[in-house]
Amino acid sequence: MIRNIIEIGNPALREIAKDIPIEDIKSEATQQLVDDLIETMYHANGAGLAATQIAVPLRVCVIEVNQNPRYPYKPDIPLTVLINPVITFLSEERLSVYEGCLSVPNVRGEVERCPEIKVRALDREGAEIDITVKGITAGTFQHELDHLDGVVFIDKVKDSKTLCTLKEFAEFHEDQFRNTVKQIVEHYGS
Ligand code: NI
């Protein structure tokens, strides 16, 4: 079922989500929640969607990038379901990247992201996931995991002058950012 994506200003977006007990992962309710997240993400052309964005305070998010029309420059990411994810930063380095969010419609802004992270989580079958994620894709993962702590990307925009609407992003910043993305992808492989 396609769920309503809540937007900034809705207090539920700021809730710190709770772990899903392992014994609940295979329950009908959890499986339905995962299906709804995937369906809603596809419907909205999102690169990812966290349960907090549909006002469900549980630690689960989905990510997929497949020639995404909202982010045509993003490298592809296969469909990934992360339950109870834990992140480890593997680098002191930070990349400056423009981000957007389905819960902050029509806005882009520049945030700093770690270019190399390790994510441990469970998949929808309850199997362990232990992956290292790099580059632009690492930023996408950090964005989704932040949602589970009630953090929205605009909280991390250091220079509010980088905030822009989609229209002005396309006109004034997208070309340069595409070059930045190209360099990041060349360097990190994603
Ligand atoms: Ni978001």
Short mmCIF file of C-alpha atoms and ligand atoms in Angstrom, two decimals:
data_model
loop_
_atom_site.label_atom_id
_atom_site.label_comp_id
_atom_site.label_asym_id
_atom_site.label_seq_id
_atom_site.Cartn_x
_atom_site.Cartn_y
_atom_site.Cartn_z
CA MET A 1 0.00 0.00 0.00
CA ILE A 2 1.22 3.47 -0.83
CA ARG A 3 1.54 5.38 2.42
CA ASN A 4 1.42 9.10 3.10
CA ILE A 5 4.90 10.63 3.29
CA ILE A 6 4.99 13.13 6.11
CA GLU A 7 6.84 16.40 5.71
CA ILE A 8 8.97 18.70 7.79
CA GLY A 9 6.88 20.26 10.55
CA ASN A 10 5.21 16.94 11.38
CA PRO A 11 6.52 15.97 14.85
CA ALA A 12 6.57 12.26 13.88
CA LEU A 13 9.44 13.01 11.48
CA ARG A 14 11.53 13.97 14.53
CA GLU A 15 10.93 10.83 16.56
CA ILE A 16 13.82 8.55 17.38
CA ALA A 17 12.74 5.20 15.99
CA LYS A 18 12.92 2.01 18.05
CA ASP A 19 14.61 -1.25 17.08
CA ILE A 20 12.39 -3.97 15.66
CA PRO A 21 12.70 -7.05 17.90
CA ILE A 22 14.35 -9.86 15.92
CA GLU A 23 11.40 -12.17 16.57
CA ASP A 24 9.08 -9.61 14.93
CA ILE A 25 10.98 -9.35 11.63
CA LYS A 26 9.13 -12.17 9.90
CA SER A 27 5.75 -11.08 11.27
CA GLU A 28 3.05 -10.07 8.82
CA ALA A 29 3.07 -6.52 10.19
CA THR A 30 6.81 -6.02 9.61
CA GLN A 31 6.73 -7.63 6.17
CA GLN A 32 3.79 -5.41 5.22
CA LEU A 33 5.66 -2.34 6.51
CA VAL A 34 8.69 -3.23 4.35
CA ASP A 35 6.45 -3.78 1.30
CA ASP A 36 4.73 -0.44 1.94
CA LEU A 37 8.06 1.37 2.25
CA ILE A 38 9.25 -0.08 -1.07
CA GLU A 39 5.97 0.68 -2.85
CA THR A 40 5.83 4.22 -1.46
CA MET A 41 9.48 4.87 -2.35
CA TYR A 42 8.89 3.71 -5.94
CA HIS A 43 5.69 5.76 -6.23
CA ALA A 44 7.44 8.93 -5.08
CA ASN A 45 10.64 8.24 -7.10
CA GLY A 46 12.65 8.35 -3.88
CA ALA A 47 16.22 7.08 -3.59
CA GLY A 48 15.28 5.80 -0.16
CA LEU A 49 12.55 5.92 2.45
CA ALA A 50 12.68 5.49 6.20
CA ALA A 51 9.77 4.29 8.34
CA THR A 52 9.81 7.59 10.25
CA GLN A 53 8.83 9.29 6.98
CA ILE A 54 5.54 7.41 7.01
CA ALA A 55 5.12 8.15 10.73
CA VAL A 56 6.12 4.65 11.89
CA PRO A 57 8.80 5.00 14.60
CA LEU A 58 10.62 1.74 13.85
CA ARG A 59 14.23 1.33 12.68
CA VAL A 60 13.78 0.21 9.11
CA CYS A 61 14.53 1.92 5.84
CA VAL A 62 14.70 0.97 2.18
CA ILE A 63 17.11 2.25 -0.45
CA GLU A 64 17.20 1.80 -4.20
CA VAL A 65 18.60 3.87 -7.03
CA ASN A 66 17.90 2.76 -10.56
CA GLN A 67 18.34 5.67 -12.97
CA ASN A 68 16.40 7.86 -10.57
CA PRO A 69 14.62 10.82 -12.21
CA ARG A 70 14.89 12.95 -9.03
CA TYR A 71 18.64 12.27 -8.88
CA PRO A 72 19.78 11.48 -12.42
CA TYR A 73 23.46 11.73 -11.38
CA LYS A 74 23.28 9.17 -8.55
CA PRO A 75 25.00 5.83 -9.16
CA ASP A 76 22.63 2.84 -9.04
CA ILE A 77 22.06 0.98 -5.76
CA PRO A 78 20.26 -2.38 -5.70
CA LEU A 79 17.14 -2.60 -3.52
CA THR A 80 18.35 -2.75 0.07
CA VAL A 81 16.22 -3.22 3.19
CA LEU A 82 17.95 -2.24 6.40
CA ILE A 83 16.45 -3.23 9.75
CA ASN A 84 18.06 -1.92 12.96
CA PRO A 85 21.05 -0.52 11.04
CA VAL A 86 24.23 0.52 12.86
CA ILE A 87 26.73 2.77 11.15
CA THR A 88 30.50 3.05 11.61
CA PHE A 89 32.39 5.90 9.99
CA LEU A 90 35.56 4.61 8.36
CA SER A 91 37.08 7.91 7.29
CA GLU A 92 37.80 11.34 8.75
CA GLU A 93 37.23 12.82 5.33
CA ARG A 94 33.98 14.59 4.42
CA LEU A 95 32.40 15.17 1.03
CA SER A 96 30.21 18.18 0.34
CA VAL A 97 27.13 17.00 -1.55
CA TYR A 98 23.73 18.42 -2.45
CA GLU A 99 20.86 16.40 -1.04
CA GLY A 100 17.10 16.45 -1.23
CA CYS A 101 14.37 14.62 0.66
CA LEU A 102 10.79 13.54 0.02
CA SER A 103 9.93 15.03 3.42
CA VAL A 104 11.36 18.43 2.41
CA PRO A 105 9.72 18.93 -0.98
CA ASN A 106 11.32 21.07 -3.63
CA VAL A 107 14.50 21.80 -1.64
CA ARG A 108 18.15 20.95 -2.14
CA GLY A 109 21.07 21.93 0.06
CA GLU A 110 24.69 21.02 0.67
CA VAL A 111 25.66 18.68 3.50
CA GLU A 112 28.87 16.95 4.50
CA ARG A 113 28.97 13.17 4.37
CA CYS A 114 31.57 10.58 5.26
CA PRO A 115 32.76 8.92 2.03
CA GLU A 116 33.30 5.49 3.55
CA ILE A 117 31.04 3.79 6.07
CA LYS A 118 30.30 0.33 7.36
CA VAL A 119 26.67 -0.61 7.92
CA ARG A 120 25.54 -3.58 9.94
CA ALA A 121 21.85 -4.41 9.81
CA LEU A 122 19.35 -7.19 9.30
CA ASP A 123 17.51 -7.78 6.04
CA ARG A 124 13.79 -8.56 5.79
CA GLU A 125 14.48 -12.25 6.40
CA GLY A 126 16.42 -11.42 9.54
CA ALA A 127 19.77 -12.29 7.93
CA GLU A 128 22.81 -10.21 8.84
CA ILE A 129 24.00 -7.53 6.47
CA ASP A 130 27.55 -6.26 6.90
CA ILE A 131 28.56 -3.93 4.11
CA THR A 132 31.03 -1.17 3.37
CA VAL A 133 29.53 1.64 1.35
CA LYS A 134 31.47 4.41 -0.38
CA GLY A 135 31.18 7.73 -2.15
CA ILE A 136 27.80 9.16 -3.19
CA THR A 137 26.11 5.91 -2.16
CA ALA A 138 27.55 6.29 1.36
CA GLY A 139 25.86 9.69 1.52
CA THR A 140 22.51 8.18 0.51
CA PHE A 141 22.82 5.58 3.27
CA GLN A 142 23.72 8.24 5.87
CA HIS A 143 20.71 10.32 4.83
CA GLU A 144 18.31 7.39 5.36
CA LEU A 145 19.89 6.28 8.63
CA ASP A 146 19.67 9.87 9.95
CA HIS A 147 15.88 9.72 9.46
CA LEU A 148 15.70 6.89 12.01
CA ASP A 149 17.15 9.33 14.58
CA GLY A 150 14.70 12.06 13.62
CA VAL A 151 17.40 13.95 11.72
CA VAL A 152 16.60 15.60 8.40
CA PHE A 153 19.31 16.69 5.95
CA ILE A 154 18.55 20.38 6.37
CA ASP A 155 19.68 20.03 10.02
CA LYS A 156 23.14 19.29 8.60
CA VAL A 157 23.30 22.09 6.04
CA LYS A 158 26.20 24.17 7.35
CA ASP A 159 25.79 27.06 4.95
CA SER A 160 22.13 27.98 4.61
CA LYS A 161 23.05 29.92 1.47
CA THR A 162 23.39 26.57 -0.31
CA LEU A 163 19.66 25.91 0.21
CA CYS A 164 17.80 26.17 -3.06
CA THR A 165 14.61 25.15 -4.78
CA LEU A 166 14.73 22.43 -7.42
CA LYS A 167 14.20 25.01 -10.15
CA GLU A 168 17.15 27.14 -9.06
CA PHE A 169 19.27 24.06 -8.35
CA ALA A 170 18.75 22.96 -11.95
CA GLU A 171 19.54 26.41 -13.26
CA PHE A 172 22.51 27.42 -11.12
CA HIS A 173 24.10 24.39 -9.40
CA GLU A 174 23.28 21.10 -11.09
CA ASP A 175 25.92 21.19 -13.82
CA GLN A 176 28.73 21.86 -11.37
CA PHE A 177 27.39 19.27 -8.94
CA ARG A 178 27.24 16.64 -11.68
CA ASN A 179 30.97 17.22 -12.19
CA THR A 180 31.58 16.84 -8.46
CA VAL A 181 29.59 13.59 -8.47
CA LYS A 182 31.55 12.32 -11.45
CA GLN A 183 34.83 12.92 -9.60
CA ILE A 184 33.54 11.25 -6.44
CA VAL A 185 32.32 8.22 -8.39
CA GLU A 186 35.64 7.98 -10.23
CA HIS A 187 37.49 8.10 -6.92
CA TYR A 188 35.31 5.83 -4.78
CA GLY A 189 33.67 3.65 -7.41
CA SER A 190 30.15 4.61 -6.31
NI NI B 1 14.99 11.97 3.28
#
